Amino acid sequence: MSKFTKVLKDSYFDSVTLMSLSAKIKKETKASEVTVLMATDMNKDLISKVGLGTDDVLNAGQNDCVIGVACDGDAEEIVNRIVKELEDGNNQKKEKKEVVYHTQAQFYKEEDPNIVVISAPGKYAAREAKIALENGKHVMLFSDNVTEEEELSLKQLACEKELLLMGPDCGTTILNGVGLCFANNVTRGNIGIVGASGTGLQEVTVLIDKQGGGISQALGVGGRDLHSEIGGLMTMQCMKALDQDEQTSTIVVVSKPPASDVEEKVVQLARTLSKPVVLIFIDGQPREDENGVYYCSKLSEGACKAVEVTNHSLKTSFDLSSDVLDVCAREQSKLTPNQKYLRALYCGGTLCSEALSITRGVLKKVKSNLAKKEEEKLSDPLVSEYNTIIDMGDDFFTNGKPHPMIEPSIRLDRIVQEAKDPTTAVILLDFELGYGSHDDPVGITIDAIQEARQIAENEGRYLVFVAYICGTEKEKQSYTTAKKLLEENSVIVTNTNEQAATLAVNVCKEVQ
Amino acid sequence: MISVDEYLLSDGRYQGIYHLHSGYKKVLNFVNENRAIVSVVNASISRGPARIQLDEDIDFLTTNKYEALRICERNLHISDEAIPYELWKAKSLKLSFHYDKVQCVIAYLGKRLQQQEQELFDSHSKVDQLIVETIKTNLKQGQLESLLGFGMGLTPLGDDCIFGYLFGMNLFDTSIPDIYSIAKEKTTLISSEFLYHMNQQRISDALYKLGKCLFVDEKNVDDYISEILHYGSSSGYGILLGLKNYLERRSQNV
Amino acid sequence: MKINELFGKDLYVVNIGSPTFLKDLDSQNVKYENLEWAPPAHGDVELIKVLDKLERHKEEIDKANDEVVAKVKAAQGKLVDCKKAIDAIPGMKPNMILHSGPVQDWEHMADPQKGAVLGAIVFEGWASTVEEAEEYLKTHEIIFSPNHHLNSVGPMAGVVSPSMPVHVLYDEVNDTYAYCPLNEGLGGVLRFGKNTPDVIERLLWMKNDFMPVLAEALKICGGIDVRNIIMQALNMGDECHNRNKAATSLFFREITIPIMKTSFPEEQKEKALAFITNNEHYFLNLSMPYCKLAQLAGTGVKNASIVTIMSRNGYEFGIKISCLPDEWFVAPALMVKGLYFPGYSEEDAAPDLGDSCITETNGIGGFAMAASPAIVKFVGGTVADAFNYSQSMQEITWSNNPNFTLPALDFKPSALGIDIRKVIESGVLPIINSGIAHKKAGIGQIGAGLVTPPFECFRKAIIAFADQFED
């Protein structure tokens, strides 16, 4: 039983406030005594009788207020809480005047938020993240241009305090069913995902939803988390947290292939967890599944595996149906002999990577602004050569301009440009729906598609358009309307990004 | 029209410049150099001793206006402006003691108070139980002084009980013991001021209404008692408990 | 709250940066706060590094600041005497003229201040006209010194010459004194640079007829507690920089009988009383030296990052911090933004001038605007603005002063102890209520409004402050 008292000098709190506050505190903390009394002689006697009399109390005057608590927990903490509430007048019903806060420090004096979303410029972002962590808040760090050293230091601090540091450059998180920044409106369920990639995480959540599964949490950890320097700190912290989470039955990790030492650490951890783990390392080396740890190298493969492991069944198939293949063949036949190449114009970075990896597996002469290998690099990202896969969200394109997921119109000129190139056969486009994205990404693009078709027609050519809409039926932007609009314009719409890329590539394969 | 207790303008104790003592949603309490309290109340509070009642239902906590108060002879100044006012005089209610009628009132009050007691006091709290026991015991024995300053609230519950007890005396007797001079030392400033006025046999319009309601015309008794029971947190309860105890003791002497 | 505790709780989000994603939070019914965030230190990466360095010494600095604030809060202030400057102020010399603001020389002085200096020279009898006074300056050595160097403060031009009467205030807790010239009244007065014969005449009257009466009255009553009056006045609609009406009334009430009891002729006593009661701002020249005493109490504490002086001379704004009492940090003074009397506009205005922001330094004046929302009329703002200023000052101060409560903010104490670290971090500058003088000497007050010190003062101060620490 701990006891604590405090004297507030010359304090005239009104009785209703005092009583309702004591009652509330008693109910919440289950303390055995919560007394707030004016320090008159009689009351001081009474307070002493119940063992709460201290020198301070005995020396207090009849116009001072005494707060006394006896409980099993931390009495001092409860007293301080009462003092704070009294001094803040939080119990008094009044209109909250518009208070403006400039700094975190000032805000935390008055309020107790649990998570901070930071999109301030990179050079200030790390500092704000540190302040947040030091104050016990979780952080979603949307900003990029944070150095790897800063990232490491922040994640070490976060792990020490068992807090989330999602990022840097983290665009997607679904936390407690709430989509933060870019995220899709997916069914709530029991599959927990940790993702070191933005649209990759989105795709997996969407595909899980399509397969009848649901998401408990989807935590972005930033694209560099699985580099050697960072060592997978946040990925592993999140995996452990999901293992402890009652709502989660299966854990999924999505990322580009980690550095090999980091991959081993992650695998080792996966083996020790109590729940099954699906590791999706996009384009990674194939590995044998073990007991409770599953390896996939494609997003849709991983999504299906996760749902299978959880629900023991899949709702649908992601195989390309024969109808679609027929449509493809028909489209293909309309191409003129000179049209050979694929031009993929992506808004989503990871989806673009997936398309790139599928393309290079099938076609020769593949170029991209994401390429690491010399022979795949484009001499000018603004001009396509051969089969070109472009990530239009890359810094090169977005410097000073909004990201194409927010403003897809920056892609329109490029669509028309590709149409003017007589060697273009297929144009592949992605559209992201959901929180954070544009209100009507398809609507805003449809004119450019029509214009492109017109240009090609005028010169006696035909363009094959393939598209993937990353979204569910529940999004704020209507999925059905978007799909219908594209199909009315003879755009082939697929169910997964993998399908779209595969289809597009296969059309070209025949003519190359 | 602003209503001002006539005493404020004639009793020397109330002359002078005031500064704010404490402020709540419906009431602002001012204090001057003589430690006299004047309450500026909004239209929702009844008129009463040492009160200046405004004609608006202002929530003082949200208002931007906060004015300086000065009383100079028969002039009331708010922020240096002389304010026109109408005078309020305390009404006096004197009743004859009819035994049977009083027993009915005692029974009724007993029932209402019992209901309220369960809501107000926590049976698990030693402090609460001690307070209830002590008050009831002392009231039964008519030991008012020992209740001064005792219990929870800005006006401690014990004081409220004394206040209610004295109110009973005010209704049926001609004299009231001087509790104020002792109260000054033993309880909060606000509470002792309430007792000051009761000692002067000056009751608020609300108490006048209570007296009439219980003993004379009984219209809407239930509603009105409910209203009183919601005064402050436990003030209404205390006043009625004190009144009931007075009535019981008086009944024994008849 | 650890990760697993976060799962399952309602989110309460703080957004720092782009507000793009907020509408999606609204549509998901998530509680959030969008911080009015701006890069700390106005985006200056070097200053951010300085802040980070100071963060490593946080404990020592915090402790020192606690000490400063405790001392400031405990300081007393009693008006004990009224004497000539040369008799009252240690360090005052027969050929010295004090002025407001940081160090200044004749050449660079703002016009209103020059006008006041010339008027003072005539008042002293060193010249018979203003033109002669200008000559006098060329041929004689006059030492100019900031008021603050001698623990004195003066509003607007703040000119104090050896024979001028000053209020003498005493802090018995710290055994220190502070001084301030008397307030002449409104409009055409020396402190706005007017130096015509009527102004001189009044100054002479104040010295010959008023000062002795006040001095004797103070001996009779043993002094007047200025701090106590401020505490009451703040609850009566004053903020004690630009609104002093209630405080002047309270002072008048206390000094009346002592003045009546003095040995002077009835007519002289009456004129003395009239002088006080006819001047709503009389008390300003008492609240200022009280604030000076309070800040003196907190001066010289090692490692403390609290501002103890803010002052301007119509040319530059200067600040000093507790641990570096001899160093001024100056930058060009800004223009006051406010409302102008009919016929005048910002073009006519002198830059910010006077020691009177010692009141804001001590947490009243502009910091207590919520006590006196009427002031905000001057800015053409709303009453909510007045509250917001008082609230936002809490962001840059170390503590608050429960002696000075603001009723309209639920009796929140006013903010006290400007911490330069917080100013740099938040980019919020202390707000000052100020009168506006005409830029030409002699015309007088042309308006009133709000102004802040230039950020540059704080930038210089924090760099010097951080230099004291090892890395």
PDB file of C-alpha atoms in Angstrom, chain A residues 11-16 18-19 26 31-38 40-43 46 49-52 62-63 92-95 97, chain B residues 21-22 24-25 35 59 61-62 120 122 124-128 130-131 146 148-154 184-189 232-233:
ATOM      1  CA  SER A  11      -6.387  26.816  -4.185  1.00  0.00           C
ATOM      2  CA  TYR A  12     -10.071  27.197  -4.738  1.00  0.00           C
ATOM      3  CA  PHE A  13     -11.245  24.420  -6.980  1.00  0.00           C
ATOM      4  CA  ASP A  14     -14.961  24.121  -7.155  1.00  0.00           C
ATOM      5  CA  SER A  15     -16.539  21.181  -5.432  1.00  0.00           C
ATOM      6  CA  VAL A  16     -18.095  19.599  -8.465  1.00  0.00           C
ATOM      7  CA  LEU A  18     -13.106  18.005  -7.056  1.00  0.00           C
ATOM      8  CA  MET A  19     -15.735  15.375  -6.517  1.00  0.00           C
ATOM      9  CA  LYS A  26     -10.964   6.169  -7.986  1.00  0.00           C
ATOM     10  CA  ALA A  31      -7.224   3.210  -5.354  1.00  0.00           C
ATOM     11  CA  SER A  32      -8.616   2.597  -1.890  1.00  0.00           C
ATOM     12  CA  GLU A  33      -8.532   6.279  -0.902  1.00  0.00           C
ATOM     13  CA  VAL A  34      -8.660   9.336  -3.075  1.00  0.00           C
ATOM     14  CA  THR A  35      -9.347  12.409  -0.985  1.00  0.00           C
ATOM     15  CA  VAL A  36      -9.342  16.031  -1.950  1.00  0.00           C
ATOM     16  CA  LEU A  37     -10.083  18.232   1.037  1.00  0.00           C
ATOM     17  CA  MET A  38      -9.553  21.786   2.172  1.00  0.00           C
ATOM     18  CA  THR A  40      -9.153  22.951   7.842  1.00  0.00           C
ATOM     19  CA  ASP A  41      -8.276  21.753  11.352  1.00  0.00           C
ATOM     20  CA  MET A  42     -11.015  19.153  11.311  1.00  0.00           C
ATOM     21  CA  ASN A  43     -10.003  17.812   7.952  1.00  0.00           C
ATOM     22  CA  LEU A  46      -9.375  13.269   9.558  1.00  0.00           C
ATOM     23  CA  LYS A  49      -6.647   9.432  11.191  1.00  0.00           C
ATOM     24  CA  VAL A  50      -6.466   7.575   7.897  1.00  0.00           C
ATOM     25  CA  GLY A  51      -2.697   7.720   7.913  1.00  0.00           C
ATOM     26  CA  LEU A  52      -2.221  10.365   5.268  1.00  0.00           C
ATOM     27  CA  GLN A  62      -7.723  26.332   5.729  1.00  0.00           C
ATOM     28  CA  ASN A  63      -7.566  27.899   2.294  1.00  0.00           C
ATOM     29  CA  GLN A  92     -14.316  22.192 -16.511  1.00  0.00           C
ATOM     30  CA  LYS A  93     -16.523  22.065 -19.543  1.00  0.00           C
ATOM     31  CA  LYS A  94     -15.491  24.989 -21.674  1.00  0.00           C
ATOM     32  CA  GLU A  95     -14.858  25.673 -25.296  1.00  0.00           C
ATOM     33  CA  LYS A  97      -9.758  27.977 -27.507  1.00  0.00           C
TER      34      LYS A  97
ATOM     35  CA  HIS B  21     -10.388  35.447  -5.324  1.00  0.00           C
ATOM     36  CA  SER B  22     -11.630  32.522  -7.381  1.00  0.00           C
ATOM     37  CA  TYR B  24     -15.994  29.297 -11.764  1.00  0.00           C
ATOM     38  CA  LYS B  25     -18.413  28.829 -14.569  1.00  0.00           C
ATOM     39  CA  ARG B  35     -11.507  39.771   3.555  1.00  0.00           C
ATOM     40  CA  ASP B  59     -20.089  31.315 -18.625  1.00  0.00           C
ATOM     41  CA  LEU B  61     -14.769  30.642 -17.962  1.00  0.00           C
ATOM     42  CA  THR B  62     -15.166  31.414 -21.615  1.00  0.00           C
ATOM     43  CA  LEU B 120     -22.071  10.541  -2.829  1.00  0.00           C
ATOM     44  CA  ASP B 122     -17.915   5.344  -1.332  1.00  0.00           C
ATOM     45  CA  HIS B 124     -15.002   1.274   0.517  1.00  0.00           C
ATOM     46  CA  SER B 125     -13.358   4.509   1.421  1.00  0.00           C
ATOM     47  CA  LYS B 126     -12.372   4.831   5.034  1.00  0.00           C
ATOM     48  CA  VAL B 127     -12.284   8.579   4.705  1.00  0.00           C
ATOM     49  CA  ASP B 128     -15.774   8.803   3.271  1.00  0.00           C
ATOM     50  CA  LEU B 130     -15.512   8.426   8.727  1.00  0.00           C
ATOM     51  CA  ILE B 131     -16.901  11.659   7.379  1.00  0.00           C
ATOM     52  CA  SER B 146     -17.122  20.413  15.924  1.00  0.00           C
ATOM     53  CA  LEU B 148     -16.624  23.368  11.204  1.00  0.00           C
ATOM     54  CA  GLY B 149     -14.217  22.830   8.373  1.00  0.00           C
ATOM     55  CA  PHE B 150     -14.934  19.145   8.246  1.00  0.00           C
ATOM     56  CA  GLY B 151     -15.393  17.143   5.085  1.00  0.00           C
ATOM     57  CA  MET B 152     -15.009  17.517   1.353  1.00  0.00           C
ATOM     58  CA  GLY B 153     -15.818  20.487  -0.801  1.00  0.00           C
ATOM     59  CA  LEU B 154     -14.813  24.103  -1.051  1.00  0.00           C
ATOM     60  CA  LYS B 184     -13.529  32.433  10.530  1.00  0.00           C
ATOM     61  CA  GLU B 185     -10.626  30.593  12.100  1.00  0.00           C
ATOM     62  CA  LYS B 186     -11.650  27.089  11.376  1.00  0.00           C
ATOM     63  CA  THR B 187     -12.815  26.913   7.839  1.00  0.00           C
ATOM     64  CA  THR B 188     -12.327  28.283   4.352  1.00  0.00           C
ATOM     65  CA  LEU B 189     -12.952  31.935   3.620  1.00  0.00           C
ATOM     66  CA  GLY B 232     -22.146  21.921  -5.597  1.00  0.00           C
ATOM     67  CA  SER B 233     -21.211  18.309  -5.206  1.00  0.00           C
TER      68      SER B 233
END
